[in-house]
Amino acid sequence: MLQLNRRNFLKSAAATALLAGTGLPALAQGEKLKVGVIHMGAISDTGWEYFQAQAWRALQAEFPDQVEVTVLENIAQIQDCERLFRQLSTQGHQLIFGTTFSQYASLKKLAPTLPNSHFECCAGIDAGDNLGVFEGKHHEGTYLTGIAAGRMTKSNVLGWVGAFPVPQVIYSLNAFLLGARSVNPDVVLKVVWANAWVDPAKEKDAVAALVAQGADVISGSPNTPVQGLAAEEKGVWSIGSTGDFSAYVKKAQLVSFELDWSAAHIEAAKGVLAGTWEPTNRWRGLGDGGFVKMTTSSPDLPAEVAAEMATAEAAIIAGTLNPFAGPIKDQAGAEKVVAGAVLPDEEIKGMTWLVEGVQGTLPSA
Amino acid sequence: MSIRLEARPQPSRTMIWLSPILAIGLTCCVAMVIFAVAGLNPLSALATFIFTPVTDLYGLGELLIKAAPLVLIAIGLSIGFRAGVWNVGGEGQLIVGVIFGGWLALTYGPGGGPWVLPAMVVGGAIGGALWAAIPALLRTRFNANEILTSLMLNYVAQLWLGYLIFGPWRDPAGFNFPQSEPLAPAALFPTLIEGTRANASILLALVAVGLGWALMSRSFVGFQLKITGLSEGAARYAGFSPSKAVWIGMLAGGLAAGIAGVGEIAGPLGQIFPTASPGYGYAAIIVAFLGRLNPIGILFSGLLMSLLYLSGDVAQMSLGLPSSITGLFQGTLLFFLLTADVLIHYRLRSSTIAAAVVAGSAK
Amino acid sequence: MSQFLPILLATLIAGTPLVYAALGELITERAGVLNMGVEGMMVTGAVVAFAVALTTGNLWLGVLAAMVAAGILSLLFSVLAITFRANQVAVGLAMTIFGTSLGSYLGKPFVGMALVLDPSQAAGGFAQLPLVGLIFSAIHPLVWLSWILFAAVWYFLSRTRAGLALRAVGESPTSAHAIGYPVVRIRYLATLFGGAMAGVAGAYMSTVYASLWTEGLIAGRGWIAVALVVFATWRPERCFAGAYLFGGATMAQLFAQSAGIGVPSELMSALPYLATIVVLVLISRDAALMRLSVPASLGKPFDPQG
C-alpha cells in the first residue's frame, strides 16, 4: 500500500518550490534576504533533519517574497562545514543556519570573521560573536510523555533506545523517568545505546532486547519510525520522543512530542530584515513560540491520563512545575538536588549523570 | 559478435598514459548524461562542476587540504597493494592516529613547546602502525585474511574513539557535548597560505610522495615488494618472504593513515570529534588505484578526488543535485580506469570482424 | 529461561540477511570469483526493493526488483573482473563505493518513509491456509525461504553435476576448460547468483527488517557476509550457522546492555566485530585446512587462451 501522507506531499511541494527558488536571478534581487542552511544528514520525513527543514520551510512560508533559502544536505564531514559556511557567506547569504552541534565549532571560529552574514546554530553551546544558538528543552516534553508511560506501564519497566549519550539525550531520558515516577514511583527505565545516530536495524533489535527484559513502554530519540514499528510488532506501547510517527505507527504510539524550530528561524530572519539581529542564546520548551510541541496522542490514552499531562504541561508553561525539581538522587543514590531546589539550567544542559531508577551506563568521564 | 582479449607482446606505452585520460573522459560523458537527465545543460553543468570550486585562492587551499590526507594515505596503501597486501583498514588506522596524536595534544599541548606537533605526528604514525600491525600479525601468524580483519578493526577504532570523546576526553567546558577541548596552538599545524586553511600538513603529503617514489622505484625492498605482488613463488625463490611484504605493506599504510589523522585534528578540525574521520581511509583506496599505485600518479589522482569532493558540494549548492553524486562519479571513474587499464596488456579483438577480415582476404 | 525464545527469534531475524548474502557470495567464490562488492550491491538492492515495494505495495515485486538491480551490478563486476580480467579486489572495492553511492542517490526521495505492509500479504495466497498462515505470521516467509535456499545451495554443491562443474571451475579453471566446461559462462552465472542474493539480503533489510530506507541501513553487513564465507571455509552449512552466530552476537550485546551489565556500551557494540576477527583467526590458523578449503583459483583471472 502506498503510504502517502500530507507531510510527504508538503515536503515534495516545498522541495519543488525550493528548486524553483534557487539559482534564479530574481528580479527583486536586491531586496531578497538570502538564507543558507547546512544539514548534516539527509532531510527525511521524520526526525532531527526533518524538523530543521520544517523550520526553513516555515520561514519561506512566512516571507514568501522576501526570503530565499539555499539548502545543503548530507554534509557529513565536519571538515567541510567551514568551507561551505564561508561560501554561503561570500555568495551573499546574510543569515546562515547551522543545524547541529557538530557545526558549532566551525561556526564559532568563522562567525566573527564574516561580518556580512549573521549565524545561528541549532544545539550550539553558547552564543558568541555574530553567532546565536538555539536549543529545545527536550526534557519538558519527555517529562510529560513520562507521565503517560508511568500510567500505562503494567510491568513498571520502561525502555529507552539512545543513539549517543549527548546531553540532550541524557536529560531527556532522566526527565522521562522523573515524569513517570511522579505518577508511579515504582517505575524503572532500562537504557540501551545503539552508538549510531541512524542504524534502524540496530534500533529494532534494541527494542526487542528491551521488551525481552520486560519493558512495555518504549521511547528513545529516534530519527526513524523504526522504534515505534518494532514496539507495535512486539505488542507494547511506543512514545515518539522528538518525533511523531503516528502516520506509520498506527496503533502502538501512545503519545509524542516534536521539535519546532520555526520561531527560531522566523525571529532571526525578522531581526536581520529589520537590522536588529543580535546573537542570542535561546533555550525554550513548551508554550507559545517554544521549541517543544506536544503532538499526537492515541485514542487509547485514557482521558484522565491526558488530563494529567495537560495539567502538568500548563504548570510547566506557567513555571510552577520544573521537571528537575528536587529531591533527585542519581543512580548511586547520592542526592543531586535537594528538596525545594531546582537544578540550574546550566547543569541540565551539561548533564553527565543518570537519575535513580535508570538502568544503563554512561561512558565515565 | 563476441569480444576477445588478445595479450600484447609487451605492455602498451601509449595506453599507460592514455588510459587515465580515457577514464576521465568517459566519466565526464557519464556525468553529462546524469546532468542532462536531471534537466541541466550538460556542458555548462560540467564546467560549473569542475571549475567552480577552484576559482579563488581559498578554493585552491581547500583542494590542497583535502588532497593531502588522501595522497598521504594512498601512498602508504599503495606500497602494500603493490605487494598484494590488501589493507582496507586505512580508516581505522587514521582514527587510531587521531587517538594517539590527540592524546599527546591534550596532555602536553597546553603550555607545550614547538616539539608538541612533531611528537603528535610521530605518535599518530605509531598509533596507525600499531593498529595496522594487528591484521599484519594475524595474517603472518594465523593466516587470517587481512582485508576482513583490517576492515572489522575500522568499526572497533571508531567505537574506541567514540568512547574516549563521550567519556574521558570530553571537554569539561563543553556542556557534555561529544568533543574534546580545542587543541592548544602548539598542537596545530601553522597555516601555509594566508587567507586559506592550507596548512603545513600538505608538506607531509609531498614528502610521502618523494619517499614512496624512492622506496618503490629506487630501492631493493621496493623491487622485492613488486615481485611479491606479481608472484609470491618468485619472491620466495628470490629469498624474500611473503610475511615481510605483509609487514612492510601494512605498516606503511598504517603509518601514513595515522599521520593523516593527526593532520585532520591538528589542521581543519582543531579539536577531536567522534566523527574525526571523514572516510578518507576508504577514499584513499580509490586514489591509490586511480594513481595506478604510482606515487606521482597518486599525487594527481588525490587532487582529482579532492576536486570531486568539492564539486559534489557545488553540485548541491549551484546545480541542485544530491551530494551522493560525488561517490557515484568516484566509483564510475575507477570502473573506467580498471577497464581502460586492460588495454595496457591486451588488445580487444572482435571475432566477427576478425572473421570478416579473414573472409575478405581469402577472396 | 523466559529470555531464551525472544533471543532466538531475534537472532533468526538478525541472521537472515547474512544467510542470503553469504550463501550468494559462497557460490560466487566457489567458482573462483572474489566479489568484494557485496556491501554495495546490498545497498542498491535495499533501495530498489524499498522503492518498488512502497510504490506497488507488493513486497515480492520489491524483492524481485532488488535481485535485478543487484544482478545488474554483479554483471558490471563480471564484465570488468571476468571478461576484462581486472583485479577482482579493486573492482569489488569500486563496486562497494559505487553501489553505496548509487543507493543513496536513488534512495534520496525515500529517506525516512516507512513501509507498512499488511503482514498477511507477504505470504500471498498461503495466508488463507489454516496452519501455514499461522506459521508465516510468526516467522516471515523470507526467513523460511532462506532455509530453503540453504538446502538448495548445499544440495547443488554436493549432489549435482552442475555443482561439480562450478567447483571444478573454482579449483582449476584450466582443467575445467580442457574438459569442456564453459568457464567464463559459469563464473558469470555464479557472480550473477551472488549479486541476486545480495539483492535479496538488501531487500530483506529495507522491507522486512527495518521497514524503511535510510543511509547507513546496511551498516557493514555486506562485509560481514564476505567474512562469513572465509569463516565457513567455503562450506554452506558453516556459512548458515555462522550467519546466525553473528546475528546472535549482535543481539547478545543489546540484551546484555538492557539487562544492565556495567560495561561501556561502545565495547559491547564492538563485540560482534571483535568476535568476527577472533573466529576468522581461529579458522584461518589451520593453514592446511585453509589450503584444502579455499577454491584454488579464488581471485585469479582466467584466460581462455591460457
XYZ file of N, CA and C in Angstrom, chain C residues 18-199:
546
model
N 22.212 -12.048 6.437
C 23.563 -12.594 6.285
C 23.510 -13.944 5.594
N 22.465 -14.733 5.875
C 22.328 -16.032 5.215
C 22.273 -15.840 3.704
N 21.413 -14.924 3.267
C 21.288 -14.688 1.824
C 22.608 -14.208 1.226
N 23.139 -13.132 1.796
C 24.323 -12.516 1.189
C 25.508 -13.470 1.221
N 25.680 -14.178 2.344
C 26.856 -15.031 2.475
C 26.735 -16.271 1.594
N 25.549 -16.855 1.498
C 25.403 -18.025 0.619
C 25.617 -17.627 -0.845
N 25.137 -16.438 -1.209
C 25.360 -15.949 -2.570
C 26.837 -15.788 -2.849
N 27.527 -15.142 -1.914
C 28.956 -14.923 -2.085
C 29.701 -16.248 -2.089
N 29.205 -17.195 -1.321
C 29.841 -18.502 -1.269
C 29.843 -19.159 -2.649
N 28.702 -19.101 -3.319
C 28.620 -19.684 -4.665
C 29.584 -18.960 -5.601
N 29.589 -17.626 -5.513
C 30.491 -16.844 -6.362
C 31.941 -17.275 -6.135
N 32.307 -17.387 -4.867
C 33.701 -17.701 -4.555
C 34.040 -19.148 -4.911
N 33.058 -20.031 -4.779
C 33.351 -21.425 -5.152
C 33.668 -21.533 -6.632
N 33.196 -20.566 -7.430
C 33.534 -20.562 -8.848
C 34.862 -19.845 -9.097
N 35.509 -19.397 -8.011
C 36.821 -18.762 -8.155
C 36.786 -17.261 -8.287
N 35.597 -16.664 -8.097
C 35.493 -15.209 -8.237
C 35.320 -14.584 -6.857
N 36.181 -13.624 -6.545
C 36.103 -12.942 -5.259
C 35.402 -11.613 -5.477
N 34.135 -11.539 -5.114
C 33.400 -10.292 -5.284
C 33.288 -9.587 -3.937
N 34.079 -8.523 -3.793
C 34.085 -7.780 -2.528
C 33.063 -6.655 -2.545
N 32.212 -6.661 -3.561
C 31.264 -5.561 -3.677
C 29.912 -5.862 -3.061
N 29.848 -6.894 -2.209
C 28.558 -7.309 -1.646
C 27.850 -6.148 -0.951
N 28.618 -5.381 -0.180
C 28.025 -4.263 0.561
C 27.305 -3.300 -0.390
N 27.995 -2.948 -1.479
C 27.402 -2.010 -2.437
C 26.159 -2.589 -3.090
N 26.212 -3.871 -3.427
C 25.059 -4.493 -4.081
C 23.881 -4.581 -3.112
N 24.204 -4.818 -1.834
C 23.129 -4.870 -0.831
C 22.457 -3.513 -0.691
N 23.265 -2.450 -0.669
C 22.695 -1.112 -0.508
C 21.759 -0.801 -1.664
N 22.255 -1.033 -2.886
C 21.409 -0.760 -4.046
C 20.152 -1.624 -4.010
N 20.333 -2.906 -3.668
C 19.180 -3.797 -3.575
C 18.161 -3.294 -2.570
N 18.652 -2.837 -1.423
C 17.753 -2.353 -0.369
C 16.920 -1.183 -0.865
N 17.569 -0.245 -1.532
C 16.856 0.944 -2.007
C 15.816 0.573 -3.050
N 16.249 -0.225 -4.024
C 15.344 -0.564 -5.113
C 14.141 -1.337 -4.581
N 14.404 -2.295 -3.699
C 13.303 -3.073 -3.133
C 12.340 -2.157 -2.397
N 12.904 -1.242 -1.623
C 12.047 -0.366 -0.836
C 11.177 0.498 -1.746
N 11.837 1.087 -2.752
C 11.104 1.977 -3.660
C 9.983 1.210 -4.369
N 10.306 0.013 -4.854
C 9.300 -0.742 -5.605
C 8.178 -1.226 -4.679
N 8.557 -1.725 -3.505
C 7.533 -2.217 -2.578
C 6.631 -1.074 -2.124
N 7.223 0.098 -1.936
C 6.432 1.240 -1.473
C 5.464 1.696 -2.558
N 5.943 1.694 -3.804
C 5.108 2.197 -4.893
C 4.026 1.193 -5.274
N 4.403 -0.102 -5.309
C 3.430 -1.090 -5.745
C 2.658 -1.688 -4.580
N 3.193 -1.530 -3.370
C 2.547 -2.155 -2.232
C 2.761 -3.655 -2.202
N 3.666 -4.131 -3.062
C 3.892 -5.567 -3.112
C 5.327 -5.897 -2.730
N 5.473 -6.630 -1.647
C 6.792 -6.994 -1.150
C 7.583 -7.774 -2.191
N 6.906 -8.738 -2.824
C 7.650 -9.658 -3.698
C 8.152 -8.981 -4.948
N 7.386 -7.996 -5.450
C 7.894 -7.221 -6.584
C 9.154 -6.480 -6.168
N 9.145 -5.992 -4.939
C 10.322 -5.305 -4.421
C 11.528 -6.225 -4.380
N 11.327 -7.423 -3.865
C 12.431 -8.380 -3.774
C 12.960 -8.704 -5.165
N 12.044 -8.898 -6.091
C 12.439 -9.215 -7.464
C 13.256 -8.066 -8.060
N 12.778 -6.855 -7.854
C 13.476 -5.690 -8.398
C 14.872 -5.581 -7.810
N 14.984 -5.896 -6.508
C 16.299 -5.838 -5.868
C 17.238 -6.858 -6.493
N 16.696 -8.053 -6.793
C 17.528 -9.079 -7.417
C 18.026 -8.608 -8.777
N 17.124 -7.975 -9.526
C 17.506 -7.493 -10.852
C 18.569 -6.395 -10.725
N 18.330 -5.438 -9.826
C 19.253 -4.309 -9.700
C 20.632 -4.773 -9.249
N 20.671 -5.589 -8.204
C 21.967 -6.065 -7.722
C 22.584 -7.005 -8.755
N 21.728 -7.710 -9.488
C 22.227 -8.577 -10.554
C 22.919 -7.768 -11.643
N 22.354 -6.623 -11.980
C 22.972 -5.776 -12.999
C 24.353 -5.312 -12.521
N 24.425 -4.925 -11.239
C 25.726 -4.512 -10.697
C 26.719 -5.665 -10.763
N 26.251 -6.883 -10.464
C 27.185 -8.002 -10.477
C 27.599 -8.332 -11.912
N 26.737 -8.036 -12.879
C 27.132 -8.202 -14.283
C 28.251 -7.232 -14.634
N 28.080 -6.002 -14.160
C 29.113 -4.985 -14.370
C 30.433 -5.481 -13.784
N 30.329 -6.033 -12.583
C 31.516 -6.599 -11.943
C 32.127 -7.689 -12.830
N 31.263 -8.568 -13.350
C 31.752 -9.694 -14.145
C 32.456 -9.226 -15.406
N 31.865 -8.222 -16.066
C 32.486 -7.729 -17.294
C 33.908 -7.269 -16.985
N 34.048 -6.505 -15.900
C 35.373 -5.977 -15.563
C 36.298 -7.074 -15.054
N 35.801 -7.877 -14.138
C 36.694 -8.802 -13.435
C 36.879 -10.118 -14.185
N 35.867 -10.552 -14.911
C 35.995 -11.846 -15.590
C 36.425 -11.644 -17.046
N 35.650 -10.838 -17.776
C 35.999 -10.658 -19.190
C 37.282 -9.830 -19.345
N 37.324 -8.684 -18.641
C 38.486 -7.808 -18.799
C 39.629 -8.151 -17.841
N 39.399 -9.118 -16.978
C 40.431 -9.628 -16.082
C 41.074 -8.542 -15.221
N 40.298 -7.538 -14.854
C 40.823 -6.511 -13.944
C 40.945 -7.129 -12.554
N 41.744 -6.513 -11.713
C 41.952 -7.004 -10.354
C 40.617 -7.103 -9.605
N 40.310 -8.309 -9.144
C 38.988 -8.539 -8.551
C 38.776 -7.754 -7.262
N 39.825 -7.643 -6.456
C 39.678 -6.895 -5.207
C 39.379 -5.437 -5.521
N 40.121 -4.887 -6.476
C 39.928 -3.478 -6.823
C 38.528 -3.247 -7.375
N 38.090 -4.116 -8.269
C 36.752 -3.930 -8.841
C 35.699 -4.062 -7.742
N 35.913 -5.000 -6.820
C 34.959 -5.191 -5.731
C 34.870 -3.958 -4.846
N 36.020 -3.378 -4.516
C 36.009 -2.177 -3.683
C 35.324 -1.031 -4.419
N 35.627 -0.930 -5.725
C 34.970 0.115 -6.518
C 33.463 -0.113 -6.520
N 33.069 -1.381 -6.593
C 31.646 -1.716 -6.620
C 30.977 -1.316 -5.301
N 31.688 -1.512 -4.202
C 31.127 -1.117 -2.915
C 30.881 0.389 -2.870
N 31.877 1.142 -3.316
C 31.717 2.598 -3.283
C 30.623 3.036 -4.251
N 30.630 2.438 -5.434
C 29.642 2.795 -6.456
C 28.227 2.417 -6.005
N 28.088 1.184 -5.541
C 26.755 0.704 -5.149
C 26.193 1.494 -3.978
N 27.058 1.829 -3.015
C 26.604 2.595 -1.861
C 26.129 3.981 -2.292
N 26.902 4.605 -3.170
C 26.517 5.946 -3.630
C 25.279 5.889 -4.503
N 25.221 4.881 -5.364
C 24.053 4.732 -6.230
C 22.799 4.571 -5.363
N 22.937 3.741 -4.326
C 21.811 3.532 -3.428
C 21.358 4.831 -2.797
N 22.315 5.627 -2.313
C 21.886 6.835 -1.626
C 21.355 7.856 -2.628
N 21.844 7.789 -3.869
C 21.333 8.687 -4.911
C 19.883 8.328 -5.246
N 19.670 7.051 -5.507
C 18.319 6.612 -5.872
C 17.358 6.722 -4.697
N 17.892 6.513 -3.485
C 17.026 6.437 -2.317
C 16.643 7.783 -1.756
N 17.240 8.832 -2.290
C 17.022 10.195 -1.803
C 15.549 10.495 -1.502
N 14.649 10.256 -2.448
C 13.258 10.644 -2.172
C 12.565 9.767 -1.120
N 13.208 8.679 -0.733
C 12.513 7.731 0.143
C 13.022 7.730 1.580
N 14.008 8.581 1.855
C 14.629 8.554 3.175
C 13.603 8.808 4.273
N 13.583 7.943 5.257
C 12.764 8.170 6.439
C 11.297 7.777 6.272
N 10.876 7.444 5.045
C 9.497 6.985 4.880
C 9.429 5.544 5.358
N 8.321 5.186 5.938
C 8.215 3.814 6.420
C 7.273 3.036 5.529
N 7.567 1.761 5.419
C 6.767 0.885 4.572
C 5.913 0.035 5.485
N 4.626 0.211 5.413
C 3.764 -0.603 6.263
C 2.963 -1.536 5.369
N 3.405 -2.783 5.339
C 2.723 -3.766 4.507
C 1.826 -4.625 5.386
N 0.728 -5.027 4.810
C -0.142 -5.954 5.500
C 0.629 -7.255 5.709
N 0.787 -7.695 6.958
C 1.641 -8.855 7.200
C 1.186 -10.104 6.450
N -0.098 -10.263 6.266
C -0.573 -11.482 5.609
C -0.229 -11.461 4.128
N 0.001 -10.247 3.594
C 0.244 -10.132 2.163
C 1.551 -10.813 1.762
N 2.555 -10.762 2.664
C 3.840 -11.356 2.350
C 3.689 -12.838 2.033
N 2.723 -13.476 2.687
C 2.544 -14.903 2.497
C 1.669 -15.213 1.291
N 1.166 -14.166 0.664
C 0.357 -14.354 -0.522
C -0.861 -15.212 -0.223
N -1.204 -16.104 -1.149
C -2.369 -16.958 -1.000
C -2.261 -17.914 0.166
N -1.013 -18.170 0.582
C -0.808 -19.143 1.656
C -1.431 -18.696 2.973
N -1.563 -17.376 3.125
C -2.059 -16.856 4.402
C -3.436 -17.405 4.739
N -4.176 -17.782 3.675
C -5.532 -18.267 3.915
C -5.543 -19.685 4.511
N -4.472 -20.432 4.209
C -4.423 -21.795 4.720
C -4.319 -21.769 6.235
N -4.982 -22.704 6.899
C -5.067 -22.618 8.360
C -3.699 -22.617 9.071
N -2.922 -23.664 8.904
C -1.691 -23.769 9.674
C -0.597 -22.878 9.086
N -0.489 -22.927 7.744
C 0.575 -22.191 7.054
C 0.506 -20.702 7.368
N -0.729 -20.185 7.360
C -0.909 -18.770 7.637
C -0.343 -18.405 8.993
N -0.561 -19.287 9.952
C -0.083 -19.034 11.315
C 1.441 -19.033 11.357
N 2.026 -20.024 10.670
C 3.490 -20.122 10.659
C 4.100 -18.881 10.027
N 3.507 -18.455 8.898
C 4.070 -17.310 8.192
C 3.888 -16.012 8.942
N 2.897 -15.990 9.855
C 2.746 -14.738 10.595
C 3.741 -14.684 11.747
N 4.214 -15.836 12.214
C 5.201 -15.839 13.294
C 6.588 -15.600 12.739
N 6.898 -16.257 11.654
C 8.224 -16.116 11.051
C 8.038 -15.747 9.596
N 8.698 -14.689 9.179
C 8.485 -14.139 7.847
C 8.852 -15.142 6.751
N 8.065 -15.157 5.654
C 8.367 -16.091 4.561
C 9.795 -15.977 4.050
N 10.361 -14.767 4.079
C 11.739 -14.630 3.591
C 12.713 -15.380 4.491
N 12.357 -15.530 5.757
C 13.196 -16.332 6.652
C 13.091 -17.797 6.263
N 11.838 -18.250 6.049
C 11.650 -19.634 5.598
C 12.410 -19.879 4.302
N 12.278 -18.925 3.366
C 12.922 -19.094 2.069
C 14.440 -19.192 2.204
N 14.994 -18.495 3.199
C 16.445 -18.551 3.359
C 16.875 -19.960 3.759
N 15.994 -20.664 4.461
C 16.333 -22.049 4.829
C 16.271 -22.949 3.594
N 15.270 -22.674 2.762
C 15.178 -23.445 1.515
C 16.406 -23.153 0.646
N 16.798 -21.875 0.619
C 17.985 -21.510 -0.157
C 19.195 -22.285 0.333
N 19.334 -22.339 1.658
C 20.479 -23.063 2.218
C 20.463 -24.522 1.757
N 19.286 -25.144 1.876
C 19.182 -26.552 1.471
C 19.532 -26.695 -0.007
N 19.041 -25.762 -0.811
C 19.281 -25.842 -2.251
C 20.766 -25.679 -2.557
N 21.408 -24.713 -1.905
C 22.829 -24.476 -2.160
C 23.642 -25.700 -1.742
N 23.287 -26.235 -0.589
C 24.008 -27.413 -0.096
C 23.858 -28.572 -1.081
N 22.603 -28.806 -1.514
C 22.337 -29.904 -2.438
C 23.054 -29.672 -3.767
N 22.965 -28.437 -4.244
C 23.566 -28.088 -5.530
C 25.071 -28.371 -5.517
N 25.733 -27.927 -4.460
C 27.195 -28.055 -4.424
C 27.630 -29.506 -4.252
N 26.909 -30.264 -3.443
C 27.434 -31.581 -3.092
C 26.779 -32.710 -3.864
N 25.640 -32.449 -4.511
C 24.926 -33.586 -5.081
C 24.625 -33.465 -6.580
N 24.948 -32.324 -7.188
C 24.560 -32.194 -8.600
C 25.779 -32.071 -9.509
N 25.581 -32.425 -10.771
C 26.657 -32.309 -11.757
C 27.033 -30.849 -11.961
N 26.004 -29.996 -11.999
C 26.272 -28.570 -12.199
C 27.124 -28.030 -11.053
N 26.812 -28.501 -9.830
C 27.591 -28.074 -8.679
C 29.033 -28.525 -8.798
N 29.200 -29.717 -9.309
C 30.540 -30.249 -9.517
C 31.300 -29.387 -10.526
N 30.591 -29.009 -11.597
C 31.211 -28.164 -12.621
C 31.647 -26.851 -12.001
N 30.766 -26.282 -11.173
C 31.089 -24.999 -10.531
C 32.344 -25.134 -9.677
N 32.395 -26.212 -8.904
C 33.555 -26.396 -8.030
C 34.819 -26.615 -8.852
N 34.666 -27.359 -9.959
C 35.826 -27.619 -10.816
C 36.382 -26.309 -11.359
N 35.483 -25.417 -11.761
C 35.911 -24.128 -12.290
C 36.656 -23.335 -11.223
N 36.180 -23.450 -9.998
C 36.834 -22.718 -8.916
C 38.184 -23.320 -8.555
N 38.275 -24.634 -8.635
C 39.528 -25.286 -8.250
C 40.585 -25.123 -9.331
N 40.211 -25.471 -10.557
C 41.179 -25.374 -11.634
C 40.478 -25.033 -12.930
N 40.401 -23.752 -13.212
C 39.688 -23.332 -14.419
C 40.323 -23.913 -15.676
N 41.644 -24.082 -15.667
C 42.316 -24.582 -16.868
C 41.860 -26.007 -17.179
N 41.854 -26.864 -16.128
C 41.406 -28.245 -16.384
C 39.930 -28.258 -16.737
N 39.139 -27.432 -16.036
C 37.713 -27.390 -16.333
C 37.490 -26.990 -17.781
N 38.274 -26.049 -18.218
C 38.188 -25.579 -19.606
C 38.558 -26.718 -20.555
N 39.607 -27.454 -20.159
C 40.082 -28.544 -21.003
C 39.012 -29.625 -21.145
N 38.296 -29.885 -20.035
C 37.233 -30.905 -20.091
C 36.072 -30.415 -20.942
N 36.011 -29.109 -21.130
C 34.936 -28.586 -21.961
C 33.892 -27.793 -21.217
N 34.150 -27.503 -19.936
C 33.217 -26.650 -19.196
C 33.367 -25.206 -19.661
N 32.262 -24.494 -19.845
C 32.356 -23.084 -20.219
C 32.719 -22.240 -19.001
N 34.018 -22.099 -18.750
C 34.480 -21.465 -17.504
C 33.922 -20.061 -17.337
N 34.045 -19.264 -18.398
C 33.626 -17.864 -18.274
C 32.119 -17.792 -17.998
N 31.351 -18.619 -18.697
C 29.905 -18.554 -18.502
C 29.536 -18.983 -17.078
N 30.174 -20.034 -16.595
C 29.877 -20.488 -15.231
C 30.225 -19.405 -14.212
N 31.350 -18.752 -14.431
C 31.729 -17.684 -13.490
C 30.741 -16.519 -13.550
N 30.298 -16.205 -14.744
C 29.292 -15.148 -14.875
C 28.038 -15.520 -14.086
N 27.590 -16.750 -14.277
C 26.354 -17.173 -13.615
C 26.509 -17.170 -12.097
N 27.667 -17.655 -11.638
C 27.897 -17.710 -10.193
C 27.912 -16.309 -9.602
N 28.539 -15.373 -10.317
C 28.590 -13.995 -9.820
C 27.204 -13.368 -9.840
N 26.471 -13.687 -10.897
C 25.107 -13.170 -11.017
C 24.246 -13.676 -9.857
N 24.412 -14.956 -9.532
C 23.655 -15.520 -8.415
C 24.020 -14.804 -7.110
N 25.316 -14.622 -6.907
C 25.771 -13.915 -5.702
C 25.174 -12.523 -5.627
N 25.153 -11.841 -6.776
C 24.594 -10.491 -6.809
C 23.111 -10.507 -6.466
N 22.388 -11.445 -7.082
C 20.944 -11.507 -6.839
C 20.660 -11.769 -5.359
N 21.467 -12.638 -4.752
C 21.245 -12.943 -3.331
C 21.584 -11.734 -2.451
N 22.637 -10.994 -2.832
C 22.931 -9.757 -2.101
C 21.746 -8.812 -2.224
N 21.119 -8.827 -3.402
C 19.928 -8.008 -3.596
C 18.808 -8.417 -2.649
